Every structure is written in C-alpha cells, then in structure tokens.
Amino acid sequence: MDLGLAGKKVIVTGASKGIGRACAEVFAREGAHVVMVARDAARLAAAAAEIQARHQGPVEITTADLSRAADREALWANHTDADILVNNAGAIPAGGLLDLSMETWEEAWALKVMGYIHLTKLALGGMKERGGGVIVNIIGMAGRLPRYNYVCGGAGNAALMAFTGAAGGKSQEWGVRIFGINPAGTRTDRIISLSKQRAIDAFGDEGRWEEMLTDLPLGRLIDPTEIANAAAFLASPACGYVSGATLDIDGGLAFKG
C-alpha cells in the first residue's frame, strides 16, 4: 500500500534508538524527509547513517535536549515546514511514590510530559496556519493500566492521553490531526532497564530481570517496527480520520484475565 507519505517532512524525537529509530526508518522507507532528533550525537549520527544507507528519502539529524524549552523552540524554528511530528522522546524511571525524589519527577516530566505538550503547541500553531498536519504522541500503556511501581510514568502517560484527546478533538477543526499510541512492553533497551528495576524491587537482584517478562500477550514483546508501522499508517492519508484517540497496542493485555 502506498501511504502517500513520499516527500512529507517528518520530525521524530528520541530517534536514536528503540521506537523512535524504528519510526524514523519506516517513514524513510515510505519516502519521507525525516528529521531525527535526540541528545546523544554519536548514536544519532550512526542510526541516521544506517537508515540513509537503506532508503532513498533524505535523513537529517538534530541534536537537542528536549527537556529544555529553548531546545524545543529552536527545533521547531528550524523545521516550521514539518508535515508530521512524532513525539517519542522520554524515559521515565520506574519506582514507587516513596522511592522517587521530587527532582526525579520534575526531570522526567520535563522531557516527556512537558516536552510533548510544548512541541505539540509549537507544531499546532504552525500547522493551523497552513491548514494541515499530523502530530503523533507515542505514550505508553502505563497510562491506561497504572501500577504503583511505575507511578511516575503511569501518571505522566495518563496526563498525555488526556492532553492528546483534548488537543486532537479541537485540532481537527483546523485540518490538523493529533493522536496517540500506547505501546505495551516493546523490545528496546528501555524495557530491560525497567525490568531490572522491577527485579530489584521484587528480589533485590537486577540480574533476574527476565523473570519480569513472563506471561506476555502472544508470548513475546512487541517489535519496535510494529509500533512504527502503526504510527506511519495512522499518520498517513490512508487513515486520515483519526484524531484525539489513543490506540492501545498491547496484544490484548488490558483485557487479559
């Protein structure tokens, strides 16, 4: 299926690894002009080079710390013509309420929660003037299924789900679509670090992290490309009636007995 994304300019944040990198590759595969954004310049450059070697769509990189308002504003100022924004940057640590300092909460939310909100605001303003555009928020199932041992992430994700619904319900009046995707456990470095923290909480031993990944839907973790494929399809004209909604990609986890 031709998704009609060829020539579209797509910003992907948190693009040096995991779901962000997969999103950058899938959009490049579809012929889009991809702008990959992350903090780690070396890793970002290596990821972009690999993607560019496999696909014809132009790929460029921007190093930025999106926990900083100034970096968000600079990113958008340099790419005001972007057709699609994929908000993906953010790694909220695991831990219970009594385990995490307020400084940890503020740092984590500065990147993921406020980062998504601010970049969405910047992009929406420009897209509204042009009468079109798409914003994709990669959020997370913890917002739908909050747990004490990931309270900071669950609360942040729930806030972003509410934000996405409110913003996407209004933005469609201006020809702009905003929607979210909630991945469950995905095969990334992130799931390993979270599983190690949970193993410490459960057993006092991070080496037992794989024991935290049993009884998965369909017997496996999600492949990052599965999330990226969904993001590209939903962002494309081929699926152009989605706004305000957040899609759970969880293999039925929310309904699992």
CSV table of C-alpha atoms in Angstrom, one decimal:
chain,number,residue,atom,x,y,z
A,1,MET,CA,0.0,0.0,0.0
A,2,ASP,CA,1.3,3.5,-0.9
A,3,LEU,CA,0.7,5.5,2.2
A,4,GLY,CA,1.1,8.8,0.4
A,5,LEU,CA,4.0,9.9,2.7
A,6,ALA,CA,6.6,10.5,0.0
A,7,GLY,CA,8.1,13.9,0.2
A,8,LYS,CA,6.5,14.7,3.6
A,9,LYS,CA,8.7,16.2,6.2
A,10,VAL,CA,8.6,14.2,9.4
A,11,ILE,CA,10.3,15.1,12.8
A,12,VAL,CA,10.9,12.1,15.1
A,13,THR,CA,12.1,12.8,18.6
A,14,GLY,CA,14.0,10.2,20.6
A,15,ALA,CA,15.1,8.9,17.3
A,16,SER,CA,18.5,7.4,18.1
A,17,LYS,CA,17.1,4.1,19.4
A,18,GLY,CA,14.1,2.0,20.1
A,19,ILE,CA,10.7,3.0,18.9
A,20,GLY,CA,11.9,6.4,17.7
A,21,ARG,CA,14.6,4.9,15.5
A,22,ALA,CA,12.1,2.4,14.1
A,23,CYS,CA,9.7,5.3,13.3
A,24,ALA,CA,12.4,7.2,11.5
A,25,GLU,CA,13.2,4.1,9.4
A,26,VAL,CA,9.6,3.4,8.5
A,27,PHE,CA,8.9,6.9,7.4
A,28,ALA,CA,12.2,6.9,5.4
A,29,ARG,CA,11.1,3.7,3.8
A,30,GLU,CA,7.9,5.4,2.7
A,31,GLY,CA,10.0,8.2,1.0
A,32,ALA,CA,9.5,10.9,3.7
A,33,HIS,CA,12.1,13.5,4.5
A,34,VAL,CA,13.0,12.5,8.1
A,35,VAL,CA,14.5,14.7,10.8
A,36,MET,CA,15.9,12.6,13.6
A,37,VAL,CA,16.2,14.3,17.0
A,38,ALA,CA,18.0,13.0,20.1
A,39,ARG,CA,20.5,14.0,22.8
A,40,ASP,CA,23.3,11.5,22.0
A,41,ALA,CA,25.0,12.9,18.9
A,42,ALA,CA,27.2,9.9,18.2
A,43,ARG,CA,24.4,7.4,18.5
A,44,LEU,CA,22.0,9.6,16.5
A,45,ALA,CA,24.5,10.0,13.7
A,46,ALA,CA,25.2,6.3,13.5
A,47,ALA,CA,21.4,5.5,13.4
A,48,ALA,CA,20.8,8.1,10.7
A,49,ALA,CA,23.7,6.7,8.5
A,50,GLU,CA,22.3,3.2,8.7
A,51,ILE,CA,18.8,4.4,7.7
A,52,GLN,CA,20.0,6.6,4.9
A,53,ALA,CA,22.0,3.7,3.5
A,54,ARG,CA,18.9,1.6,3.2
A,55,HIS,CA,16.4,4.1,2.0
A,56,GLN,CA,16.2,6.9,-0.6
A,57,GLY,CA,14.3,9.5,1.5
A,58,PRO,CA,16.6,12.3,2.9
A,59,VAL,CA,17.5,11.9,6.5
A,60,GLU,CA,19.0,14.7,8.7
A,61,ILE,CA,19.8,14.9,12.3
A,62,THR,CA,19.4,17.5,15.1
A,63,THR,CA,21.0,17.1,18.5
A,64,ALA,CA,18.8,18.6,21.2
A,65,ASP,CA,17.9,18.2,24.8
A,66,LEU,CA,14.1,18.4,24.7
A,67,SER,CA,13.7,18.7,28.4
A,68,ARG,CA,14.7,22.3,27.8
A,69,ALA,CA,12.2,24.8,26.4
A,70,ALA,CA,14.8,26.6,24.5
A,71,ASP,CA,15.9,23.5,22.6
A,72,ARG,CA,12.2,22.7,21.7
A,73,GLU,CA,11.7,26.2,20.4
A,74,ALA,CA,14.9,26.0,18.4
A,75,LEU,CA,13.9,22.7,16.9
A,76,TRP,CA,10.6,23.9,15.7
A,77,ALA,CA,12.0,27.2,14.5
A,78,ASN,CA,14.4,25.3,12.2
A,79,HIS,CA,11.6,23.0,10.8
A,80,THR,CA,8.4,25.1,10.7
A,81,ASP,CA,7.5,23.4,7.4
A,82,ALA,CA,7.2,19.9,9.0
A,83,ASP,CA,4.1,18.0,8.0
A,84,ILE,CA,4.3,15.4,10.7
A,85,LEU,CA,5.7,15.5,14.3
A,86,VAL,CA,6.3,12.2,16.2
A,87,ASN,CA,6.7,12.9,19.9
A,88,ASN,CA,8.7,10.0,21.3
A,89,ALA,CA,11.5,11.3,23.5
A,90,GLY,CA,11.3,10.4,27.1
A,91,ALA,CA,12.3,7.7,29.6
A,92,ILE,CA,10.5,8.0,32.9
A,93,PRO,CA,12.1,5.8,35.6
A,94,ALA,CA,10.4,3.0,37.5
A,95,GLY,CA,9.8,3.1,41.2
A,96,GLY,CA,7.1,3.7,43.8
A,97,LEU,CA,6.0,7.0,45.1
A,98,LEU,CA,8.1,6.7,48.2
A,99,ASP,CA,11.2,5.7,46.2
A,100,LEU,CA,11.4,8.6,43.8
A,101,SER,CA,12.5,12.1,44.7
A,102,MET,CA,10.5,15.1,43.5
A,103,GLU,CA,13.6,16.1,41.5
A,104,THR,CA,13.3,12.8,39.6
A,105,TRP,CA,9.6,13.5,38.9
A,106,GLU,CA,10.4,17.0,37.6
A,107,GLU,CA,13.3,15.9,35.4
A,108,ALA,CA,11.3,13.0,33.9
A,109,TRP,CA,8.2,15.1,33.2
A,110,ALA,CA,10.2,18.0,31.8
A,111,LEU,CA,11.3,15.7,29.0
A,112,LYS,CA,8.3,13.5,28.2
A,113,VAL,CA,5.2,15.3,29.6
A,114,MET,CA,6.2,19.0,29.1
A,115,GLY,CA,8.3,18.1,26.1
A,116,TYR,CA,5.3,16.6,24.3
A,117,ILE,CA,3.0,19.4,25.3
A,118,HIS,CA,5.3,22.2,24.3
A,119,LEU,CA,6.3,20.7,21.0
A,120,THR,CA,2.6,19.9,20.2
A,121,LYS,CA,1.8,23.5,20.9
A,122,LEU,CA,4.6,24.8,18.7
A,123,ALA,CA,3.7,22.5,15.9
A,124,LEU,CA,-0.1,23.0,16.1
A,125,GLY,CA,0.3,26.8,15.8
A,126,GLY,CA,2.2,26.4,12.5
A,127,MET,CA,0.1,23.6,11.2
A,128,LYS,CA,-3.1,25.6,12.0
A,129,GLU,CA,-1.9,28.5,9.8
A,130,ARG,CA,-1.2,26.1,6.9
A,131,GLY,CA,-4.4,24.2,7.4
A,132,GLY,CA,-2.9,20.7,7.8
A,133,GLY,CA,-0.5,18.5,9.6
A,134,VAL,CA,-0.3,15.5,11.9
A,135,ILE,CA,1.1,15.1,15.4
A,136,VAL,CA,1.7,11.6,16.8
A,137,ASN,CA,2.3,11.1,20.6
A,138,ILE,CA,3.9,7.8,21.5
A,139,ILE,CA,2.7,7.4,25.1
A,140,GLY,CA,2.5,4.1,26.8
A,141,MET,CA,0.1,1.5,28.3
A,142,ALA,CA,1.0,2.5,31.9
A,143,GLY,CA,-1.3,5.5,31.3
A,144,ARG,CA,-4.2,3.0,30.8
A,145,LEU,CA,-3.0,0.4,33.4
A,146,PRO,CA,-1.2,2.4,36.1
A,147,ARG,CA,0.9,0.5,38.7
A,148,TYR,CA,2.5,1.7,41.9
A,149,ASN,CA,6.0,0.5,40.8
A,150,TYR,CA,5.8,2.8,37.8
A,151,VAL,CA,3.7,5.6,39.3
A,152,CYS,CA,5.7,8.5,37.8
A,153,GLY,CA,5.4,7.0,34.3
A,154,GLY,CA,1.8,6.0,34.6
A,155,ALA,CA,0.7,9.4,35.8
A,156,GLY,CA,2.7,11.1,33.1
A,157,ASN,CA,1.2,8.8,30.4
A,158,ALA,CA,-2.3,9.3,31.7
A,159,ALA,CA,-1.8,13.1,31.5
A,160,LEU,CA,-0.6,12.8,27.9
A,161,MET,CA,-3.6,10.7,27.0
A,162,ALA,CA,-5.9,13.3,28.3
A,163,PHE,CA,-3.9,16.1,26.6
A,164,THR,CA,-4.0,14.2,23.3
A,165,GLY,CA,-7.8,13.8,23.5
A,166,ALA,CA,-8.4,17.4,24.3
A,167,ALA,CA,-5.9,18.8,21.7
A,168,GLY,CA,-7.0,16.3,18.9
A,169,GLY,CA,-10.7,17.0,19.5
A,170,LYS,CA,-10.1,20.6,18.7
A,171,SER,CA,-7.3,20.5,16.1
A,172,GLN,CA,-9.4,18.7,13.6
A,173,GLU,CA,-11.3,21.9,13.1
A,174,TRP,CA,-8.1,23.4,11.6
A,175,GLY,CA,-7.3,20.3,9.5
A,176,VAL,CA,-4.7,19.1,11.9
A,177,ARG,CA,-4.8,15.6,13.4
A,178,ILE,CA,-3.4,14.7,16.8
A,179,PHE,CA,-3.5,11.1,18.1
A,180,GLY,CA,-1.6,8.8,20.5
A,181,ILE,CA,-0.2,5.3,20.5
A,182,ASN,CA,0.1,3.3,23.7
A,183,PRO,CA,2.8,0.6,23.3
A,184,ALA,CA,2.9,-2.2,25.9
A,185,GLY,CA,6.2,-4.0,26.5
A,186,THR,CA,8.4,-3.4,23.5
A,187,ARG,CA,11.8,-4.9,22.7
A,188,THR,CA,14.1,-2.0,23.5
A,189,ASP,CA,16.8,-1.0,25.9
A,190,ARG,CA,14.1,0.7,27.9
A,191,ILE,CA,12.2,-2.4,28.8
A,192,ILE,CA,15.4,-4.0,30.0
A,193,SER,CA,16.2,-1.1,32.4
A,194,LEU,CA,12.6,-1.0,33.7
A,195,SER,CA,12.6,-4.8,34.2
A,196,LYS,CA,15.9,-4.6,36.1
A,197,GLN,CA,14.4,-2.0,38.5
A,198,ARG,CA,11.4,-4.2,39.0
A,199,ALA,CA,13.6,-7.2,39.7
A,200,ILE,CA,15.4,-5.1,42.3
A,201,ASP,CA,12.1,-4.2,43.9
A,202,ALA,CA,10.9,-7.9,43.8
A,203,PHE,CA,14.0,-9.8,44.5
A,204,GLY,CA,16.8,-7.4,45.4
A,205,ASP,CA,18.6,-8.6,42.3
A,206,GLU,CA,18.6,-6.9,38.9
A,207,GLY,CA,20.1,-10.0,37.3
A,208,ARG,CA,16.7,-11.6,37.5
A,209,TRP,CA,15.1,-9.0,35.2
A,210,GLU,CA,14.0,-11.6,32.6
A,211,GLU,CA,11.6,-13.1,35.2
A,212,MET,CA,9.7,-9.8,35.0
A,213,LEU,CA,8.8,-10.6,31.3
A,214,THR,CA,6.8,-13.7,31.7
A,215,ASP,CA,3.2,-14.4,30.6
A,216,LEU,CA,3.4,-11.8,27.8
A,217,PRO,CA,0.5,-11.5,25.2
A,218,LEU,CA,1.2,-13.6,22.2
A,219,GLY,CA,4.2,-15.0,24.1
A,220,ARG,CA,6.6,-12.1,23.1
A,221,LEU,CA,7.5,-8.5,23.4
A,222,ILE,CA,6.4,-6.0,20.7
A,223,ASP,CA,8.9,-5.4,17.9
A,224,PRO,CA,9.5,-1.6,17.6
A,225,THR,CA,8.8,-1.7,13.9
A,226,GLU,CA,5.2,-2.8,14.7
A,227,ILE,CA,4.7,0.4,16.6
A,228,ALA,CA,6.4,2.4,13.8
A,229,ASN,CA,4.2,0.8,11.1
A,230,ALA,CA,1.1,1.8,13.1
A,231,ALA,CA,2.4,5.4,13.5
A,232,ALA,CA,3.1,5.7,9.8
A,233,PHE,CA,-0.3,4.2,8.7
A,234,LEU,CA,-2.3,6.4,11.2
A,235,ALA,CA,-0.4,9.5,10.2
A,236,SER,CA,-0.9,8.9,6.5
A,237,PRO,CA,-3.8,10.0,4.2
A,238,ALA,CA,-4.6,6.3,4.0
A,239,CYS,CA,-6.0,6.5,7.6
A,240,GLY,CA,-6.9,10.2,7.7
A,241,TYR,CA,-9.9,10.2,10.0
A,242,VAL,CA,-8.1,9.6,13.3
A,243,SER,CA,-7.8,12.5,15.8
A,244,GLY,CA,-8.0,12.7,19.6
A,245,ALA,CA,-7.9,8.9,20.0
A,246,THR,CA,-5.1,6.9,21.6
A,247,LEU,CA,-4.6,3.4,20.2
A,248,ASP,CA,-3.5,0.7,22.6
A,249,ILE,CA,-1.0,-1.7,21.0
A,250,ASP,CA,-0.9,-4.3,23.8
A,251,GLY,CA,-1.8,-7.7,22.3
A,252,GLY,CA,-5.0,-7.7,24.4
A,253,LEU,CA,-3.1,-7.0,27.7
A,254,ALA,CA,-5.8,-4.6,29.0
A,255,PHE,CA,-8.4,-7.4,28.8
A,256,LYS,CA,-6.3,-10.3,29.7
A,257,GLY,CA,-7.7,-12.4,32.5
